[in-house]
XYZ file of C-alpha atoms in Angstrom:
498
model
C 0.175 -0.056 0.179
C 1.450 3.851 -0.698
C 0.650 4.975 2.072
C 2.656 2.732 4.456
C 5.617 2.899 1.945
C 5.735 7.204 2.556
C 5.052 6.416 6.135
C 8.475 4.084 6.309
C 10.089 6.886 4.325
C 9.120 9.042 6.629
C 10.373 6.763 10.039
C 14.141 6.064 7.945
C 13.937 10.421 7.938
C 12.915 10.653 12.045
C 15.265 7.727 12.791
C 18.555 9.151 10.640
C 17.120 12.704 12.189
C 16.930 14.227 9.018
C 14.463 15.892 9.724
C 12.163 15.470 13.560
C 9.049 15.827 14.868
C 7.544 19.048 13.433
C 8.168 18.065 10.132
C 5.981 14.996 9.766
C 3.299 16.999 8.188
C 5.062 19.117 5.789
C 7.093 16.368 4.671
C 4.036 13.934 3.901
C 2.177 16.404 2.184
C 5.040 17.404 -0.259
C 5.775 13.281 -0.795
C 2.422 12.794 -1.293
C 2.443 15.882 -4.033
C 5.367 14.400 -5.766
C 3.434 10.880 -5.695
C 0.030 11.894 -6.794
C -2.335 11.481 -3.956
C -4.727 13.767 -2.468
C -6.178 11.899 1.561
C -3.677 9.829 3.573
C -4.822 7.330 5.404
C -3.159 6.447 8.990
C -1.218 3.186 8.705
C 2.142 1.515 10.677
C 5.637 1.859 9.053
C 8.745 0.872 10.578
C 12.523 1.286 8.330
C 14.195 -0.939 10.688
C 16.317 -3.308 8.451
C 15.280 -1.767 4.581
C 18.077 0.524 2.728
C 17.121 3.493 1.426
C 16.893 1.642 -2.434
C 14.744 -1.320 -0.259
C 12.385 2.236 0.429
C 12.464 4.306 -2.125
C 11.465 1.094 -4.821
C 7.581 0.514 -3.601
C 6.800 4.677 -4.636
C 9.045 4.359 -8.161
C 7.304 1.627 -9.224
C 3.882 3.115 -7.719
C 5.017 6.777 -9.620
C 5.861 4.041 -13.017
C 2.741 1.932 -12.588
C 0.340 5.029 -12.185
C 1.828 6.952 -15.283
C 3.759 9.758 -13.033
C 7.294 9.112 -13.913
C 8.329 7.216 -17.543
C 9.258 4.064 -16.272
C 12.555 4.539 -17.765
C 16.802 4.036 -15.816
C 16.911 8.543 -15.641
C 13.405 8.886 -14.476
C 13.474 6.605 -12.123
C 17.021 7.949 -10.761
C 15.006 12.144 -10.833
C 12.719 10.765 -8.892
C 14.120 9.063 -5.931
C 16.347 12.226 -6.098
C 13.583 14.614 -5.414
C 11.703 11.925 -3.072
C 15.153 12.306 -1.174
C 15.037 16.254 -1.712
C 11.830 16.510 0.076
C 13.882 15.889 3.803
C 17.183 16.609 2.936
C 17.744 19.797 5.502
C 18.494 23.731 4.278
C 22.212 23.910 3.186
C 21.914 26.951 6.019
C 21.314 23.551 8.820
C 24.008 21.458 6.885
C 26.314 24.398 7.154
C 26.271 25.304 10.540
C 26.092 21.437 12.127
C 29.439 20.866 10.030
C 31.304 23.964 11.605
C 29.824 23.394 14.814
C 31.387 19.779 14.433
C 34.669 21.445 12.754
C 35.317 23.237 15.547
C 36.368 20.073 17.445
C 37.865 18.098 15.082
C 38.491 18.364 11.012
C 37.568 14.845 11.029
C 34.773 15.138 13.351
C 32.968 17.273 11.242
C 33.305 15.102 7.565
C 32.824 12.584 9.703
C 29.403 12.833 9.734
C 28.678 15.151 6.804
C 29.590 11.452 4.887
C 26.956 10.375 6.895
C 24.540 13.108 5.706
C 25.455 12.381 2.162
C 24.647 8.537 2.618
C 21.450 8.774 4.427
C 20.607 11.288 1.786
C 21.196 9.131 -0.917
C 23.659 11.409 -2.089
C 26.598 9.131 -1.806
C 24.383 6.243 -3.553
C 25.567 3.456 -0.845
C 23.934 1.028 -2.342
C 24.833 1.006 -6.348
C 28.311 2.016 -5.500
C 28.585 -1.473 -2.815
C 27.687 -3.386 -6.213
C 31.021 -2.552 -7.918
C 33.615 -5.647 -7.575
C 36.919 -4.864 -5.805
C 40.365 -7.242 -5.618
C 44.128 -5.778 -5.115
C 47.077 -7.139 -6.552
C 50.229 -7.033 -5.280
C 52.857 -5.661 -7.273
C 56.740 -5.271 -7.243
C 55.889 -1.267 -6.202
C 52.955 -1.745 -3.586
C 49.177 -3.432 -3.329
C 46.837 -1.514 -6.253
C 43.609 -1.897 -6.305
C 41.404 -2.318 -9.259
C 37.957 -2.198 -9.401
C 35.897 -2.584 -11.859
C 32.242 0.190 -11.919
C 28.838 -1.533 -11.638
C 28.195 1.312 -9.915
C 26.643 3.339 -12.480
C 23.543 3.555 -14.394
C 23.076 1.490 -17.517
C 22.451 4.583 -19.672
C 17.839 3.294 -21.286
C 17.663 3.391 -25.130
C 13.858 5.549 -24.780
C 16.772 8.295 -21.794
C 19.178 8.892 -24.431
C 16.572 9.895 -26.944
C 14.854 12.165 -24.774
C 18.040 13.439 -24.378
C 18.860 14.196 -27.759
C 15.715 16.715 -27.746
C 16.027 17.662 -24.583
C 16.028 21.681 -25.481
C 19.702 22.970 -25.006
C 19.983 24.622 -21.739
C 23.454 26.797 -19.975
C 21.744 26.145 -16.308
C 23.607 24.495 -14.505
C 27.039 25.231 -16.482
C 28.098 21.586 -15.693
C 27.515 19.425 -13.305
C 30.608 20.730 -10.917
C 29.127 24.432 -10.335
C 27.023 25.373 -7.014
C 23.689 26.247 -9.057
C 23.436 22.487 -8.407
C 22.701 22.163 -5.238
C 18.905 21.534 -5.057
C 18.492 21.160 -9.024
C 15.448 18.886 -10.209
C 17.715 17.905 -13.379
C 16.607 16.365 -16.695
C 16.488 14.187 -19.120
C 20.686 14.843 -19.442
C 21.565 16.787 -16.283
C 20.625 14.320 -13.010
C 18.716 15.281 -9.869
C 20.243 17.389 -7.477
C 17.879 18.039 -5.077
C 19.789 15.849 -1.602
C 23.102 18.140 -2.667
C 24.314 20.448 -0.424
C 27.809 21.158 -1.205
C 29.424 23.016 2.424
C 31.741 26.216 1.529
C 34.889 26.755 2.778
C 37.703 29.503 1.178
C 40.969 28.154 -1.282
C 43.683 31.091 -1.728
C 40.813 33.714 -0.613
C 38.689 32.676 -2.604
C 35.393 30.692 -2.496
C 34.772 26.986 -2.751
C 32.700 24.105 -2.114
C 33.600 20.995 -0.703
C 30.785 17.403 -2.009
C 31.306 13.722 -1.636
C 31.181 11.946 -5.763
C 27.543 10.808 -5.883
C 30.166 7.387 -7.415
C 32.581 7.556 -4.266
C 35.372 4.935 -5.870
C 37.904 5.219 -2.351
C 36.232 6.094 1.457
C 35.123 9.359 1.963
C 35.766 10.242 -2.076
C 35.089 14.183 -2.366
C 35.683 16.914 -4.609
C 36.710 20.503 -4.011
C 35.213 22.696 -6.451
C 35.249 26.667 -7.246
C 31.703 28.546 -7.142
C 33.359 29.863 -10.327
C 32.882 28.279 -13.829
C 36.875 28.815 -14.354
C 38.832 25.782 -16.265
C 41.682 23.488 -14.602
C 44.870 25.140 -15.207
C 48.131 23.582 -13.344
C 50.354 26.668 -12.076
C 52.248 27.905 -9.784
C 48.698 28.766 -8.082
C 47.506 25.338 -7.669
C 50.295 23.646 -4.956
C 49.050 26.671 -2.745
C 45.619 26.353 -3.294
C 46.353 21.774 -1.966
C 47.908 22.834 0.863
C 45.349 25.341 1.732
C 43.144 22.627 1.496
C 44.753 19.914 3.625
C 45.343 22.731 6.155
C 41.565 22.597 6.873
C 41.474 18.904 6.352
C 44.845 17.566 7.136
C 43.210 13.677 7.901
C 42.627 13.546 3.692
C 44.886 13.767 0.617
C 43.732 16.412 -2.266
C 45.601 15.334 -6.076
C 44.227 16.979 -9.462
C 43.655 16.507 -12.670
C 46.322 17.145 -14.871
C 45.223 19.863 -17.163
C 45.533 18.593 -21.065
C 43.837 16.733 -23.295
C 43.777 12.352 -22.588
C 46.383 12.361 -19.280
C 43.640 15.118 -17.826
C 40.028 14.614 -16.117
C 36.803 14.260 -17.611
C 35.370 17.601 -16.423
C 38.462 20.226 -17.361
C 35.789 22.700 -18.094
C 35.427 23.635 -14.098
C 38.246 23.728 -11.112
C 38.471 21.228 -9.367
C 40.154 18.389 -6.978
C 39.779 14.555 -5.995
C 39.903 14.259 -1.766
C 38.829 11.849 0.832
C 40.575 10.215 3.996
C 42.367 6.635 2.033
C 46.035 6.363 1.716
C 46.303 5.091 -2.331
C 49.781 2.531 -2.816
C 51.026 5.319 -3.929
C 51.302 7.694 -1.179
C 52.986 4.145 0.533
C 55.774 3.860 -2.071
C 59.273 4.358 -1.197
C 61.631 6.883 -2.670
C 64.237 5.462 -4.201
C 66.245 7.999 -5.359
C 66.709 10.639 -2.992
C 68.432 14.097 -3.698
C 68.735 17.623 -3.148
C 67.237 20.676 -4.576
C 70.091 23.869 -3.682
C 66.618 26.692 -4.244
C 65.136 25.062 -1.616
C 67.643 23.722 1.815
C 64.059 23.150 3.591
C 62.814 20.321 0.938
C 62.871 17.399 0.907
C 63.198 15.694 -3.028
C 64.097 11.768 -4.314
C 62.016 9.839 -7.485
C 59.314 7.182 -6.238
C 59.154 3.738 -6.881
C 56.177 3.713 -9.230
C 55.554 2.835 -12.873
C 54.300 6.690 -13.433
C 57.800 8.990 -13.034
C 56.958 10.761 -9.497
C 58.700 13.368 -7.785
C 58.350 13.754 -3.813
C 59.068 16.886 -2.568
C 58.044 17.290 1.339
C 58.929 19.922 3.787
C 57.254 21.940 6.677
C 57.479 25.306 5.183
C 54.351 25.068 3.166
C 55.347 28.446 1.380
C 58.398 26.906 0.486
C 57.411 23.631 -1.086
C 55.223 25.516 -2.581
C 57.527 26.917 -4.968
C 59.747 24.694 -4.719
C 56.872 22.073 -6.771
C 56.208 25.126 -9.010
C 59.654 25.596 -9.860
C 59.636 22.033 -10.797
C 56.272 22.412 -13.145
C 57.726 25.345 -15.006
C 60.818 23.044 -15.984
C 58.908 20.401 -16.693
C 56.686 22.023 -19.144
C 59.343 23.598 -21.585
C 61.340 19.832 -20.752
C 62.419 18.174 -23.705
C 64.606 14.808 -24.173
C 64.709 13.433 -27.803
C 66.265 10.589 -26.682
C 63.518 8.725 -24.038
C 60.251 10.758 -27.079
C 59.702 13.723 -24.775
C 59.002 16.699 -26.624
C 57.941 19.217 -24.179
C 55.925 21.438 -27.675
C 55.092 20.071 -31.139
C 53.595 23.411 -34.162
C 53.496 25.228 -30.853
C 50.804 22.388 -28.951
C 51.875 22.200 -25.389
C 51.991 18.403 -24.286
C 53.675 18.186 -20.892
C 51.832 19.117 -17.538
C 51.995 17.756 -14.016
C 49.573 15.769 -11.585
C 49.772 16.640 -8.303
C 49.374 15.263 -5.416
C 49.084 16.780 -1.610
C 49.042 14.944 2.473
C 49.510 15.756 5.469
C 51.752 13.779 7.311
C 52.199 15.102 11.039
C 53.754 18.582 10.131
C 55.194 17.775 7.223
C 53.238 18.630 3.911
C 54.326 15.703 1.206
C 53.388 16.352 -2.679
C 53.931 14.061 -5.252
C 54.808 15.302 -8.584
C 53.549 12.771 -11.264
C 55.154 14.108 -14.681
C 52.754 14.076 -18.085
C 52.307 13.985 -21.683
C 49.801 13.190 -24.094
C 51.394 12.857 -27.351
C 50.444 11.595 -29.645
C 51.279 9.722 -33.057
C 49.785 8.025 -36.730
C 50.212 4.607 -34.502
C 49.369 6.038 -31.445
C 46.714 8.349 -31.687
C 44.985 7.738 -28.264
C 48.588 9.006 -26.758
C 52.596 7.171 -26.540
C 52.717 7.655 -22.895
C 48.699 5.864 -22.325
C 47.708 1.738 -23.068
C 49.277 -0.287 -25.282
C 46.843 -1.289 -27.752
C 47.541 -4.437 -26.581
C 45.556 -3.650 -23.160
C 42.755 -2.091 -24.360
C 40.386 -5.241 -24.199
C 41.179 -4.038 -19.960
C 41.297 -0.923 -19.722
C 41.516 1.934 -23.100
C 40.331 4.584 -21.694
C 42.490 7.700 -19.894
C 44.215 7.338 -17.068
C 43.386 10.118 -14.416
C 44.291 10.633 -11.339
C 42.378 7.583 -9.108
C 44.549 5.488 -11.588
C 47.724 6.884 -11.155
C 47.868 6.776 -7.164
C 47.150 2.891 -7.804
C 43.141 2.200 -8.427
C 42.295 1.007 -11.138
C 38.777 2.430 -12.278
C 38.219 -0.413 -15.154
C 34.884 -0.594 -17.654
C 31.028 -2.135 -16.434
C 31.394 -4.060 -19.537
C 34.284 -6.370 -17.841
C 31.875 -7.760 -14.688
C 30.581 -9.805 -17.736
C 32.948 -9.757 -19.129
C 35.252 -11.663 -17.181
C 32.865 -14.284 -15.869
C 31.772 -15.291 -19.560
C 36.090 -16.071 -20.317
C 36.086 -17.936 -17.387
C 33.568 -19.954 -18.443
C 34.867 -20.160 -21.691
C 38.511 -20.835 -20.380
C 37.035 -23.732 -17.914
C 35.314 -25.551 -21.500
C 38.398 -25.769 -23.757
C 36.160 -22.748 -25.769
C 37.280 -21.534 -28.730
C 38.227 -18.056 -27.202
C 38.568 -15.996 -30.889
C 35.743 -17.244 -32.472
C 33.102 -15.721 -29.182
C 31.702 -12.349 -30.491
C 32.078 -10.956 -26.900
C 35.633 -12.720 -26.273
C 37.149 -12.252 -29.093
C 39.504 -9.201 -27.436
C 40.503 -11.514 -24.654
C 41.532 -14.456 -27.277
C 45.427 -14.138 -26.925
C 45.128 -12.867 -23.436
C 43.604 -15.137 -21.832
C 45.548 -18.034 -24.648
C 48.786 -16.796 -22.849
C 46.815 -17.003 -19.061
C 46.123 -20.954 -19.948
C 49.996 -21.364 -21.090
C 51.705 -19.406 -18.334
C 48.977 -21.773 -15.790
C 49.084 -25.123 -16.568
C 46.745 -25.858 -13.153
C 43.924 -23.788 -13.917
C 40.987 -24.866 -12.355
C 37.592 -24.504 -11.834
C 38.727 -23.459 -8.103
C 41.271 -21.357 -8.874
C 39.921 -20.364 -12.632
C 38.564 -17.103 -10.866
C 41.820 -16.132 -8.546
C 43.810 -16.340 -11.669
C 42.191 -13.769 -13.622
C 41.950 -10.816 -11.430
C 45.697 -11.966 -10.966
C 46.290 -11.238 -14.437
C 43.459 -8.086 -14.479
C 46.508 -6.474 -12.066
C 49.071 -7.483 -13.612
C 47.767 -5.688 -16.995
C 46.695 -2.239 -14.631
C 50.441 -2.587 -13.284
C 51.334 -2.295 -17.556
C 48.669 0.317 -17.552
C 50.703 2.538 -15.387
C 54.120 1.890 -17.031
C 53.122 3.045 -20.070
C 51.612 5.930 -18.809
C 55.057 6.752 -17.460
C 57.131 9.103 -19.372
C 60.730 7.591 -17.593
C 60.728 4.411 -18.315
C 62.098 1.507 -15.411
C 64.771 0.623 -18.133
C 68.273 1.831 -17.859
C 67.726 3.907 -20.781
C 64.576 5.742 -18.733
C 65.776 6.213 -15.221
C 69.435 8.133 -17.113
C 66.410 9.994 -18.769
C 65.134 10.802 -15.292
C 68.124 11.931 -13.776
C 68.760 14.110 -16.477
C 65.515 15.857 -16.173
C 66.186 15.986 -12.164
C 69.372 17.324 -12.531
C 67.718 21.032 -14.554
C 65.507 21.118 -12.078
C 68.926 21.353 -8.922
C 70.449 23.747 -11.066
């Protein structure tokens, strides 16, 4: 019965302190309006033991069955977010509570903020739980492997609707502050349950929110209130250090600012962070060096598949200036012996993926050297996954992958299951259209593991997927982990020491 379903959602909101008893009638009436109900029947309801997805499902089904919304994935998401928006506190309430808890500690504030973001179903914990995750022990440390199953598949009807959607420029993108409370439409997600928290970065107004489909613990986004493009420049390091001063238990980093090696949203300045220690943060420095201009900064090359310089200091301003000088040196650096060109035909290629964290009173920055040059043979990028690895990972290598967490496409969830069955059955994998791209890789696995059997097949396949990801990162490294690559890296080090 629909009345019981509505009352269950209200019970959920009360128990999770999203509303108070004083709010019940107003919230009920708003939910009734959304569901087209003109009368009410008192019913007993109890949300105990139910997830928010379970609670919302009968309400969404009712809306579909009664013609309130179309029965498509996007329409369902727009509607369930609308319902949660009716339970969501006003921004002033969220901000006030965050600040109250921040007065106790930054960690207390983010613990609460992340928890309420999940309770509001902005962070879709139920869907995130569908992601497939495991780890791979590599020579560089323990890499995290994730197959992204949380984001809903595109419904053909939603795709068609998006094509007919009138072009609008409000909000300008999914990171603009105007998204808070926005109803969404066919080509833009609903955000009625989004409540960012303001903060100051480099003297300017920025905001903090969590990713609705986070890949790691407390995966957050810190974004400029202005809609300005991503730029990796001297100021970026002070911005990153401002954030970790405000949230010292978080790491924060930026995607690079060039295509191929950059993130998916280059049009709006933002960083990603969170309460998670990535494999790269645990990796050791294998070659230390000094930078005479910065006597208070420790520097070294990190033992990592990509090319990473780690610098650290108690003096954040000296550290930021040191990072800026390294960025400037790299922007203009060419070494034809190892295939690095700062520009071709006036098009710049060199940039940095920067990451910052705090260890006690020590500020630490990892500067990942990137280059997006392409060739006729490698149109997706020379420092990009080799075509032989595209059956597992073809997409760009962004900040999260750089730090050691693979974000692999959803198609692999199904393909790896089918592949395992085909390998165990002795099928000709090259003859199976869905799996043909994996054929050479699968045959090599069978050759390498003569004991491949039902009892260990999945474990072996997952291990080999991890190995592929390690090779993907090695391909993205500008200085290869060879004698020639190490010599090239040291030539660049000598340049920044001058």
